Short mmCIF file of C-alpha atoms in Angstrom, two decimals:
data_model
loop_
_atom_site.label_atom_id
_atom_site.label_comp_id
_atom_site.label_asym_id
_atom_site.label_seq_id
_atom_site.Cartn_x
_atom_site.Cartn_y
_atom_site.Cartn_z
CA MET T 1 -12.50 -29.50 -52.81
CA SER T 2 -11.16 -28.67 -56.26
CA LYS T 3 -13.82 -30.33 -58.38
CA PHE T 4 -17.36 -29.06 -58.88
CA SER T 5 -19.67 -31.87 -57.79
CA SER T 6 -23.30 -32.13 -58.89
CA LYS T 7 -24.30 -32.23 -55.22
CA GLU T 8 -22.70 -28.81 -54.63
CA VAL T 9 -24.28 -27.30 -57.72
CA LEU T 10 -27.74 -28.61 -56.77
CA LYS T 11 -27.53 -26.67 -53.50
CA PHE T 12 -28.10 -23.54 -55.54
CA LEU T 13 -31.13 -24.83 -57.46
CA PRO T 14 -33.63 -22.76 -55.39
CA LEU T 15 -31.67 -19.59 -56.19
CA PHE T 16 -31.61 -20.55 -59.87
CA ILE T 17 -35.41 -21.07 -59.85
CA PHE T 18 -35.86 -17.72 -58.12
CA TYR T 19 -33.82 -15.97 -60.81
CA VAL T 20 -35.77 -17.69 -63.60
CA LEU T 21 -39.06 -16.62 -61.99
CA LEU T 22 -37.76 -13.04 -61.86
CA VAL T 23 -36.97 -13.15 -65.57
CA GLY T 24 -40.42 -14.53 -66.31
CA LEU T 25 -42.15 -11.87 -64.22
CA LEU T 26 -40.06 -8.91 -65.39
CA ASN T 27 -39.34 -9.89 -68.99
CA ASP T 28 -40.14 -7.11 -71.45
CA PRO T 29 -40.30 -8.14 -75.13
CA HIS T 30 -38.95 -4.71 -76.07
CA THR T 31 -35.44 -3.36 -75.54
CA LYS T 32 -34.84 -0.55 -73.08
CA GLY T 33 -31.98 1.77 -72.23
CA ASP T 34 -28.47 0.44 -72.77
CA GLU T 35 -29.78 -2.88 -74.11
CA ASN T 36 -30.10 -1.27 -77.56
CA ARG T 37 -26.42 -0.36 -77.62
CA TYR T 38 -25.13 -3.83 -76.74
CA LEU T 39 -27.44 -5.49 -79.24
CA GLY T 40 -26.43 -2.91 -81.84
CA PHE T 41 -22.76 -3.75 -81.39
CA ALA T 42 -23.62 -7.46 -81.65
CA ASN T 43 -25.29 -6.76 -85.00
CA ASN T 44 -22.22 -4.80 -86.11
CA LEU T 45 -20.06 -7.85 -85.39
CA LEU T 46 -22.35 -10.01 -87.52
CA LYS T 47 -21.83 -7.53 -90.36
CA GLY T 48 -18.05 -7.81 -90.07
CA TYR T 49 -17.10 -4.72 -88.05
CA TYR T 50 -17.52 -3.40 -84.52
CA ALA T 51 -17.42 0.39 -84.38
CA VAL T 52 -18.60 3.05 -86.83
CA PRO T 53 -15.98 5.84 -86.56
CA GLY T 54 -18.22 8.44 -88.19
CA MET T 55 -20.87 8.22 -85.46
CA LYS T 56 -21.25 11.39 -83.45
CA VAL T 57 -21.92 9.74 -80.07
CA GLY T 58 -20.99 6.34 -78.73
CA PHE T 59 -19.23 4.88 -81.75
CA LEU T 60 -16.99 2.96 -79.31
CA TRP T 61 -18.92 3.35 -76.08
CA ASN T 62 -17.96 -0.03 -74.60
CA GLY T 63 -15.75 -3.03 -75.29
CA PRO T 64 -16.78 -6.01 -77.43
CA GLY T 65 -16.82 -8.63 -74.66
CA TYR T 66 -20.56 -8.73 -74.03
CA PRO T 67 -21.68 -8.03 -77.64
CA ILE T 68 -19.65 -11.10 -78.71
CA ILE T 69 -21.74 -13.18 -76.29
CA LEU T 70 -24.92 -11.73 -77.80
CA THR T 71 -24.10 -12.44 -81.45
CA PRO T 72 -25.69 -15.93 -81.58
CA PHE T 73 -28.95 -14.54 -80.19
CA GLU T 74 -28.98 -11.80 -82.80
CA TYR T 75 -27.98 -14.15 -85.60
CA PHE T 76 -30.94 -16.44 -84.91
CA HIS T 77 -33.26 -13.51 -84.03
CA LEU T 78 -34.12 -15.05 -80.68
CA PRO T 79 -36.47 -13.25 -78.26
CA LEU T 80 -34.86 -11.13 -75.56
CA ILE T 81 -35.81 -13.60 -72.85
CA PHE T 82 -33.03 -15.94 -74.03
CA PRO T 83 -30.04 -13.62 -73.42
CA ARG T 84 -31.72 -12.60 -70.16
CA LEU T 85 -31.90 -16.24 -69.11
CA LEU T 86 -28.23 -16.54 -70.03
CA ASN T 87 -27.55 -13.85 -67.43
CA VAL T 88 -29.25 -16.12 -64.91
CA GLY T 89 -26.67 -18.77 -65.78
CA PHE T 90 -23.83 -16.28 -65.39
CA LEU T 91 -25.09 -15.13 -61.98
CA ILE T 92 -25.57 -18.66 -60.66
CA ALA T 93 -22.11 -19.65 -61.92
CA GLY T 94 -20.66 -16.57 -60.20
CA VAL T 95 -22.34 -17.48 -56.91
CA ILE T 96 -21.02 -21.06 -57.16
CA TYR T 97 -17.48 -19.89 -57.91
CA LEU T 98 -17.69 -17.63 -54.85
CA TYR T 99 -18.80 -20.63 -52.79
CA LYS T 100 -15.83 -22.65 -54.01
CA SER T 101 -13.44 -19.78 -53.22
CA LEU T 102 -14.77 -19.47 -49.68
CA LEU T 103 -14.23 -23.18 -49.07
CA PHE T 104 -10.50 -22.49 -48.96
CA TYR T 105 -11.07 -20.59 -45.69
CA ILE T 106 -14.39 -21.51 -44.03
CA ASP T 107 -16.70 -24.51 -43.82
CA GLU T 108 -19.42 -25.51 -46.30
CA ARG T 109 -22.36 -24.13 -44.32
CA LYS T 110 -20.86 -20.67 -43.89
CA SER T 111 -19.66 -20.62 -47.49
CA PHE T 112 -23.11 -21.51 -48.75
CA ILE T 113 -24.88 -18.86 -46.64
CA ILE T 114 -22.47 -16.10 -47.66
CA SER T 115 -22.72 -17.07 -51.33
CA ILE T 116 -26.52 -17.02 -51.24
CA LEU T 117 -26.47 -13.62 -49.54
CA CYS T 118 -24.14 -12.34 -52.25
CA GLY T 119 -26.62 -13.50 -54.89
CA LEU T 120 -29.61 -11.88 -53.18
CA THR T 121 -28.73 -8.80 -51.16
CA HIS T 122 -27.88 -6.20 -53.79
CA PRO T 123 -31.08 -4.58 -55.15
CA TYR T 124 -29.55 -4.49 -58.63
CA VAL T 125 -29.78 -8.28 -58.90
CA ILE T 126 -33.36 -7.78 -60.13
CA PHE T 127 -32.09 -5.82 -63.14
CA ALA T 128 -29.02 -8.00 -63.63
CA VAL T 129 -31.18 -11.04 -64.39
CA SER T 130 -33.93 -9.24 -66.29
CA SER T 131 -31.87 -7.01 -68.59
CA VAL T 132 -29.47 -7.52 -71.48
CA LEU T 133 -26.65 -5.72 -69.67
CA THR T 134 -23.09 -6.50 -68.63
CA GLU T 135 -23.36 -6.56 -64.84
CA GLY T 136 -24.39 -10.22 -64.48
CA PHE T 137 -21.68 -11.37 -66.88
CA SER T 138 -19.06 -9.20 -65.13
CA PHE T 139 -20.17 -10.65 -61.77
CA PHE T 140 -19.40 -14.12 -63.15
CA LEU T 141 -16.04 -13.13 -64.67
CA ILE T 142 -14.78 -11.59 -61.42
CA SER T 143 -16.00 -14.46 -59.26
CA ALA T 144 -14.45 -17.08 -61.54
CA ALA T 145 -11.20 -15.08 -61.85
CA LEU T 146 -10.99 -14.89 -58.05
CA TYR T 147 -11.35 -18.66 -57.76
CA TYR T 148 -8.66 -19.39 -60.35
CA PHE T 149 -6.36 -16.79 -58.82
CA LEU T 150 -6.61 -18.62 -55.49
CA ARG T 151 -5.96 -21.96 -57.20
CA PHE T 152 -2.98 -20.47 -59.04
CA TYR T 153 -1.63 -18.83 -55.88
CA LYS T 154 -1.76 -22.08 -53.95
CA GLN T 155 -0.52 -24.25 -56.81
CA ASP T 156 1.49 -22.73 -59.66
CA LYS T 157 -0.15 -24.58 -62.54
CA TRP T 158 -0.20 -23.30 -66.11
CA SER T 159 -3.91 -24.11 -66.52
CA TYR T 160 -4.90 -22.02 -63.49
CA LYS T 161 -2.77 -19.09 -64.62
CA ILE T 162 -4.10 -19.08 -68.18
CA THR T 163 -7.73 -19.51 -67.09
CA GLY T 164 -7.47 -16.70 -64.52
CA ALA T 165 -5.72 -14.42 -67.02
CA ALA T 166 -8.30 -15.18 -69.73
CA LEU T 167 -11.14 -14.31 -67.36
CA LEU T 168 -9.49 -11.03 -66.32
CA GLY T 169 -8.68 -10.17 -69.93
CA TYR T 170 -12.23 -10.80 -71.02
CA LEU T 171 -13.42 -8.71 -68.09
CA VAL T 172 -11.48 -5.78 -69.56
CA LEU T 173 -13.10 -6.36 -72.96
CA THR T 174 -16.49 -6.37 -71.23
CA LYS T 175 -15.97 -3.37 -68.96
CA VAL T 176 -12.99 -1.36 -70.18
CA PHE T 177 -12.63 0.47 -66.86
CA PHE T 178 -10.96 -2.67 -65.50
CA PHE T 179 -8.05 -2.08 -67.89
CA TYR T 180 -7.05 0.88 -65.73
CA VAL T 181 -7.74 -1.08 -62.55
CA LEU T 182 -5.39 -3.87 -63.66
CA LEU T 183 -2.81 -1.37 -64.87
CA LEU T 184 -2.71 0.42 -61.52
CA CYS T 185 -2.63 -2.89 -59.63
CA LEU T 186 0.29 -3.93 -61.84
CA CYS T 187 2.18 -0.71 -61.07
CA ILE T 188 1.62 -1.16 -57.33
CA LEU T 189 2.83 -4.75 -57.41
CA VAL T 190 5.86 -4.02 -59.59
CA LEU T 191 6.94 -1.23 -57.24
CA ALA T 192 6.52 -3.57 -54.30
CA TRP T 193 8.38 -6.35 -56.07
CA LEU T 194 11.27 -4.03 -56.87
CA GLY T 195 11.80 -3.33 -53.21
CA THR T 196 9.09 -1.08 -51.74
CA LYS T 197 8.55 -2.13 -48.13
CA PHE T 198 4.94 -2.98 -47.25
CA LYS T 199 3.85 -3.05 -43.64
CA PHE T 200 2.04 -6.37 -43.87
CA GLY T 201 4.57 -8.67 -45.50
CA PHE T 202 2.88 -8.09 -48.85
CA ARG T 203 5.84 -9.21 -50.96
CA TYR T 204 5.12 -12.94 -50.92
CA GLY T 205 3.69 -14.16 -54.20
CA GLN T 206 3.76 -10.80 -55.96
CA LEU T 207 5.47 -12.19 -59.02
CA ARG T 208 2.66 -14.68 -59.58
CA PHE T 209 0.01 -11.98 -59.57
CA ILE T 210 2.17 -9.74 -61.78
CA LYS T 211 2.33 -12.57 -64.32
CA LEU T 212 -1.42 -13.08 -64.11
CA ILE T 213 -2.11 -9.41 -64.85
CA LEU T 214 0.42 -9.30 -67.68
CA TYR T 215 -1.17 -12.30 -69.37
CA ALA T 216 -4.59 -10.69 -68.93
CA LEU T 217 -3.41 -7.49 -70.59
CA VAL T 218 -1.88 -9.47 -73.46
CA ILE T 219 -5.35 -10.82 -74.22
CA CYS T 220 -6.48 -7.22 -74.79
CA ILE T 221 -3.81 -6.51 -77.44
CA PRO T 222 -5.93 -7.50 -80.50
CA TYR T 223 -8.67 -5.09 -79.40
CA LEU T 224 -6.14 -2.33 -78.73
CA ILE T 225 -4.68 -2.86 -82.20
CA TYR T 226 -8.19 -2.58 -83.64
CA THR T 227 -9.01 0.63 -81.77
CA TYR T 228 -5.66 2.10 -82.85
CA SER T 229 -6.51 1.32 -86.46
CA ILE T 230 -9.75 3.33 -86.30
CA THR T 231 -8.70 6.13 -83.91
CA GLY T 232 -4.95 6.49 -84.37
CA LYS T 233 -4.60 6.49 -80.56
CA MET T 234 -2.63 4.06 -78.43
CA PHE T 235 -4.44 2.31 -75.57
CA TYR T 236 -7.78 3.78 -76.59
CA LEU T 237 -10.54 1.47 -75.36
CA ALA T 238 -13.77 3.48 -75.47
CA ASP T 239 -15.14 6.96 -76.17
CA SER T 240 -17.35 7.06 -73.06
CA GLY T 241 -14.69 8.31 -70.63
CA GLY T 242 -14.99 11.97 -71.59
CA SER T 243 -18.74 12.03 -71.00
CA SER T 244 -18.41 10.41 -67.59
CA LEU T 245 -15.58 12.70 -66.47
CA TYR T 246 -17.33 15.84 -67.78
CA CYS T 247 -20.49 15.07 -65.81
CA MET T 248 -18.41 14.35 -62.74
CA SER T 249 -16.55 17.65 -63.05
CA THR T 250 -19.67 19.86 -62.99
CA PRO T 251 -18.86 23.03 -61.00
CA TYR T 252 -22.49 23.90 -60.19
CA ASP T 253 -23.71 23.50 -56.61
CA SER T 254 -27.14 22.33 -57.78
CA GLU T 255 -25.55 19.30 -59.53
CA TYR T 256 -23.91 16.26 -57.97
CA GLY T 257 -21.66 14.71 -60.59
CA ASP T 258 -24.05 12.00 -61.77
CA TRP T 259 -24.10 11.12 -65.44
CA PHE T 260 -26.33 12.81 -67.99
CA PRO T 261 -26.46 12.39 -71.79
CA ASN T 262 -24.69 14.60 -74.34
CA LYS T 263 -28.07 15.57 -75.79
CA LEU T 264 -30.15 17.33 -73.13
CA SER T 265 -33.85 18.11 -73.20
CA ASN T 266 -35.63 20.85 -71.32
CA SER T 267 -38.47 18.42 -70.59
CA PRO T 268 -38.42 16.33 -67.38
CA GLU T 269 -37.39 12.68 -67.57
CA ASN T 270 -39.90 9.87 -67.53
CA GLU T 271 -40.74 8.20 -64.25
CA THR T 272 -39.15 4.77 -63.76
CA ILE T 273 -39.76 1.88 -61.38
CA THR T 274 -37.22 3.25 -58.92
CA THR T 275 -37.04 7.02 -59.57
CA THR T 276 -39.17 10.11 -60.14
CA PRO T 277 -37.96 13.16 -62.12
CA LYS T 278 -37.28 16.48 -60.43
CA GLU T 279 -36.49 20.01 -61.57
CA ASN T 280 -32.82 20.55 -62.31
CA THR T 281 -30.33 22.92 -63.94
CA LEU T 282 -28.69 20.52 -66.40
CA TYR T 283 -30.26 21.97 -69.54
CA LYS T 284 -29.59 25.54 -68.46
CA ASN T 285 -25.96 24.91 -67.47
CA HIS T 286 -24.77 22.45 -70.11
CA SER T 287 -26.93 22.44 -73.25
CA LYS T 288 -25.14 25.38 -74.91
CA PHE T 289 -21.71 23.75 -74.59
CA LEU T 290 -22.94 20.26 -75.51
CA ASP T 291 -24.82 21.59 -78.54
CA SER T 292 -21.67 23.38 -79.69
CA ILE T 293 -19.82 20.05 -80.04
CA ALA T 294 -22.77 17.99 -81.29
CA ASN T 295 -21.54 17.94 -84.90
CA PHE T 296 -18.14 16.48 -84.02
CA ASN T 297 -17.63 12.72 -84.25
CA GLY T 298 -17.47 10.52 -81.17
CA LEU T 299 -13.69 10.58 -80.85
CA GLN T 300 -13.54 14.38 -81.13
CA GLN T 301 -16.37 14.82 -78.64
CA ASP T 302 -14.60 12.53 -76.20
CA GLU T 303 -11.40 14.60 -76.41
CA ILE T 304 -13.24 17.92 -76.01
CA LEU T 305 -15.23 16.63 -73.04
CA LYS T 306 -12.07 15.37 -71.33
CA SER T 307 -10.33 18.72 -71.84
CA LYS T 308 -13.33 20.62 -70.49
CA ALA T 309 -13.59 18.25 -67.53
CA ILE T 310 -9.92 18.64 -66.62
CA ALA T 311 -10.30 22.42 -66.78
CA ASN T 312 -13.37 22.26 -64.53
CA ILE T 313 -11.50 20.13 -61.99
CA LYS T 314 -8.49 22.46 -61.98
CA HIS T 315 -10.62 25.53 -61.37
CA HIS T 316 -13.17 23.96 -59.02
CA LYS T 317 -11.19 21.50 -56.90
CA VAL T 318 -13.42 21.78 -53.83
CA LYS T 319 -16.56 21.12 -55.87
CA TYR T 320 -14.93 18.09 -57.51
CA PHE T 321 -14.12 16.76 -54.04
CA LYS T 322 -17.77 17.26 -53.07
CA ASN T 323 -18.81 15.34 -56.18
CA ILE T 324 -16.56 12.47 -55.06
CA ILE T 325 -18.45 12.39 -51.77
CA TYR T 326 -21.75 12.42 -53.67
CA ASN T 327 -20.36 9.58 -55.79
CA PHE T 328 -19.77 7.57 -52.63
CA GLY T 329 -23.42 8.11 -51.72
CA ARG T 330 -24.61 6.94 -55.14
CA LEU T 331 -22.26 3.96 -55.11
CA GLY T 332 -23.43 2.91 -51.66
CA PHE T 333 -27.13 3.70 -51.53
CA ARG T 334 -28.03 5.44 -54.80
CA TYR T 335 -28.27 9.02 -53.56
CA PRO T 336 -28.12 11.89 -54.55
CA PHE T 337 -29.07 12.50 -58.20
CA THR T 338 -29.32 15.85 -59.96
CA ASN T 339 -32.34 15.18 -62.15
CA ARG T 340 -34.30 12.50 -60.29
CA GLU T 341 -35.21 11.23 -56.85
CA VAL T 342 -35.06 7.62 -55.76
CA LYS T 343 -38.48 6.50 -54.53
CA PRO T 344 -38.54 6.22 -50.72
CA ILE T 345 -39.01 2.45 -50.54
CA PHE T 346 -36.04 1.83 -52.84
CA LEU T 347 -33.91 4.39 -51.01
CA ILE T 348 -34.62 2.64 -47.71
CA VAL T 349 -33.75 -0.74 -49.23
CA ASN T 350 -30.47 0.67 -50.59
CA ILE T 351 -29.54 2.27 -47.27
CA ILE T 352 -30.17 -0.98 -45.38
CA GLN T 353 -28.20 -2.96 -47.94
CA PHE T 354 -25.35 -0.44 -47.77
CA ALA T 355 -25.24 -0.58 -43.96
CA VAL T 356 -25.25 -4.38 -43.89
CA ILE T 357 -22.28 -4.54 -46.29
CA PHE T 358 -20.32 -1.36 -45.49
CA PHE T 359 -19.70 -1.83 -41.78
CA PRO T 360 -18.50 -5.45 -42.04
CA PHE T 361 -16.25 -4.35 -44.89
CA ILE T 362 -14.69 -1.57 -42.80
CA LEU T 363 -14.22 -4.04 -39.95
CA LEU T 364 -12.45 -6.56 -42.17
CA LEU T 365 -10.12 -3.82 -43.46
CA ILE T 366 -9.24 -2.97 -39.85
CA ILE T 367 -8.52 -6.64 -39.19
CA ALA T 368 -6.37 -6.79 -42.35
CA CYS T 369 -4.37 -3.78 -41.14
CA PHE T 370 -3.74 -4.89 -37.57
CA LYS T 371 -4.08 -8.67 -37.55
CA LYS T 372 -2.26 -11.38 -39.40
CA ILE T 373 -4.23 -12.73 -42.35
CA GLU T 374 -3.39 -15.04 -45.23
CA LYS T 375 -1.00 -13.16 -47.51
CA GLU T 376 -2.93 -13.91 -50.71
CA LEU T 377 -5.98 -12.05 -49.35
CA TYR T 378 -4.20 -8.71 -49.75
CA TYR T 379 -4.41 -9.04 -53.53
CA PRO T 380 -8.23 -8.98 -53.79
CA ILE T 381 -8.21 -6.20 -51.17
CA VAL T 382 -5.91 -4.08 -53.35
CA PHE T 383 -7.96 -4.90 -56.46
CA LEU T 384 -11.18 -3.85 -54.71
CA ILE T 385 -9.75 -0.65 -53.25
CA VAL T 386 -8.28 0.38 -56.62
CA TYR T 387 -11.61 -0.32 -58.34
CA ILE T 388 -13.74 1.56 -55.80
CA GLY T 389 -11.26 4.45 -55.66
CA GLY T 390 -11.27 4.70 -59.45
CA THR T 391 -15.06 4.64 -59.76
CA LEU T 392 -15.32 7.52 -57.28
CA LEU T 393 -13.33 9.74 -59.65
CA VAL T 394 -15.85 9.47 -62.50
CA SER T 395 -19.65 9.45 -62.57
CA THR T 396 -20.85 6.34 -60.82
CA GLU T 397 -23.96 4.65 -59.52
CA SER T 398 -24.85 1.80 -57.16
CA ARG T 399 -24.90 -0.79 -59.96
CA PHE T 400 -21.16 -0.23 -60.45
CA ILE T 401 -20.44 -2.05 -57.18
CA PHE T 402 -22.43 -5.10 -58.25
CA PRO T 403 -19.73 -6.75 -60.44
CA VAL T 404 -17.24 -6.74 -57.53
CA TYR T 405 -19.81 -8.01 -55.03
CA PRO T 406 -18.20 -11.49 -55.07
CA ILE T 407 -14.92 -9.98 -53.84
CA VAL T 408 -16.70 -8.03 -51.09
CA PHE T 409 -18.46 -11.15 -49.79
CA PHE T 410 -15.37 -13.29 -50.24
CA LEU T 411 -13.36 -10.94 -48.04
CA ILE T 412 -16.14 -10.75 -45.45
CA GLY T 413 -16.19 -14.56 -45.31
CA SER T 414 -12.46 -15.27 -45.49
CA ILE T 415 -11.39 -12.55 -43.04
CA LEU T 416 -14.29 -11.45 -40.85
CA ILE T 417 -16.47 -14.56 -40.57
CA LYS T 418 -13.46 -16.85 -40.25
CA ARG T 419 -12.26 -14.90 -37.23
CA SER T 420 -15.63 -14.31 -35.62
CA LYS T 421 -16.21 -16.14 -32.35
CA PHE T 422 -19.94 -15.49 -32.46
CA ILE T 423 -20.66 -17.31 -35.72
CA THR T 424 -20.15 -21.06 -35.53
#
């Protein structure tokens, strides 16, 4: 059970071939969108630094976790297909780790089917394997961290603890939002450990998970020291939070809290594979304010945007609550957007995918509340709820759920499928 056999890995060869074919069909020799930023940070690392404090926008937009992975590709000037193929490896590894985690609770056949479904059912998987972006790598980190957490929970070995902590720590460096997720999970567990009574006998094993999170946060200290040295701010991980919160706080009824750039154009956006542009009020409502702060550096812009966002939320609480509901729609089935429409075929696919995942997930939460389940399963539940709850408070999109997909499918398998009398 504990070792990864070649026979088990070969089960996933068809999925691996499918991913490689997707990369071959969709590979674009030119960078697009956020790919430029990650590759730019990788080049910065090769030059001996990471962030450029004087930049006006995005000088510290994301953590260094993924750019570090990209540095060899940039050093040898390899074509973009190589880091994209690396994402294939990360996704397959994530699916296999999910399979191994499920084997603690259900049989091989069920574990294999659920793992394959996890690797295929989210529409974003097409972009995760064909783009130089963090989602595929984050998918792997979370899936592997889940597996080592289960190993550590069942057997308190130093190697399991350090491996799980390293994976979680590197997840924070890859997607800095998880720093706040881990911090809130830590606070919840410490309160429970100190004596808060939980309805479901949640106290067992808390100290182990507290240690795991603490070790993970320790791994982030060198990066936090670095960001303090260039910003003068404690626990400053990225300058993208203000932009996301400002967009989310929009008080205008014609806007839905989805993200838009700091530099707005009065011209419509370009059509993409999945969306078509539509008339909107973003330029009219926000360009004057955004232009007024355009000459400030990234850190200053981030602070101003956060202050403006907090003021918007205070004065327009009902609208912010509506934006949270819109966020739930975007997270689940990519609707609605202020400045573009999802093409009907993709909207239908997202709605079906959302329905297939959402209702089983609600059912497993009901089971977790009213039925006895393995105590260690409450920890990934808390982690997932904290993550989803946090993403709803800032601008979000359906791809944000993709990294935690392994946890969703793990819980469906270990709680719902295990207890189902109709699936044998």
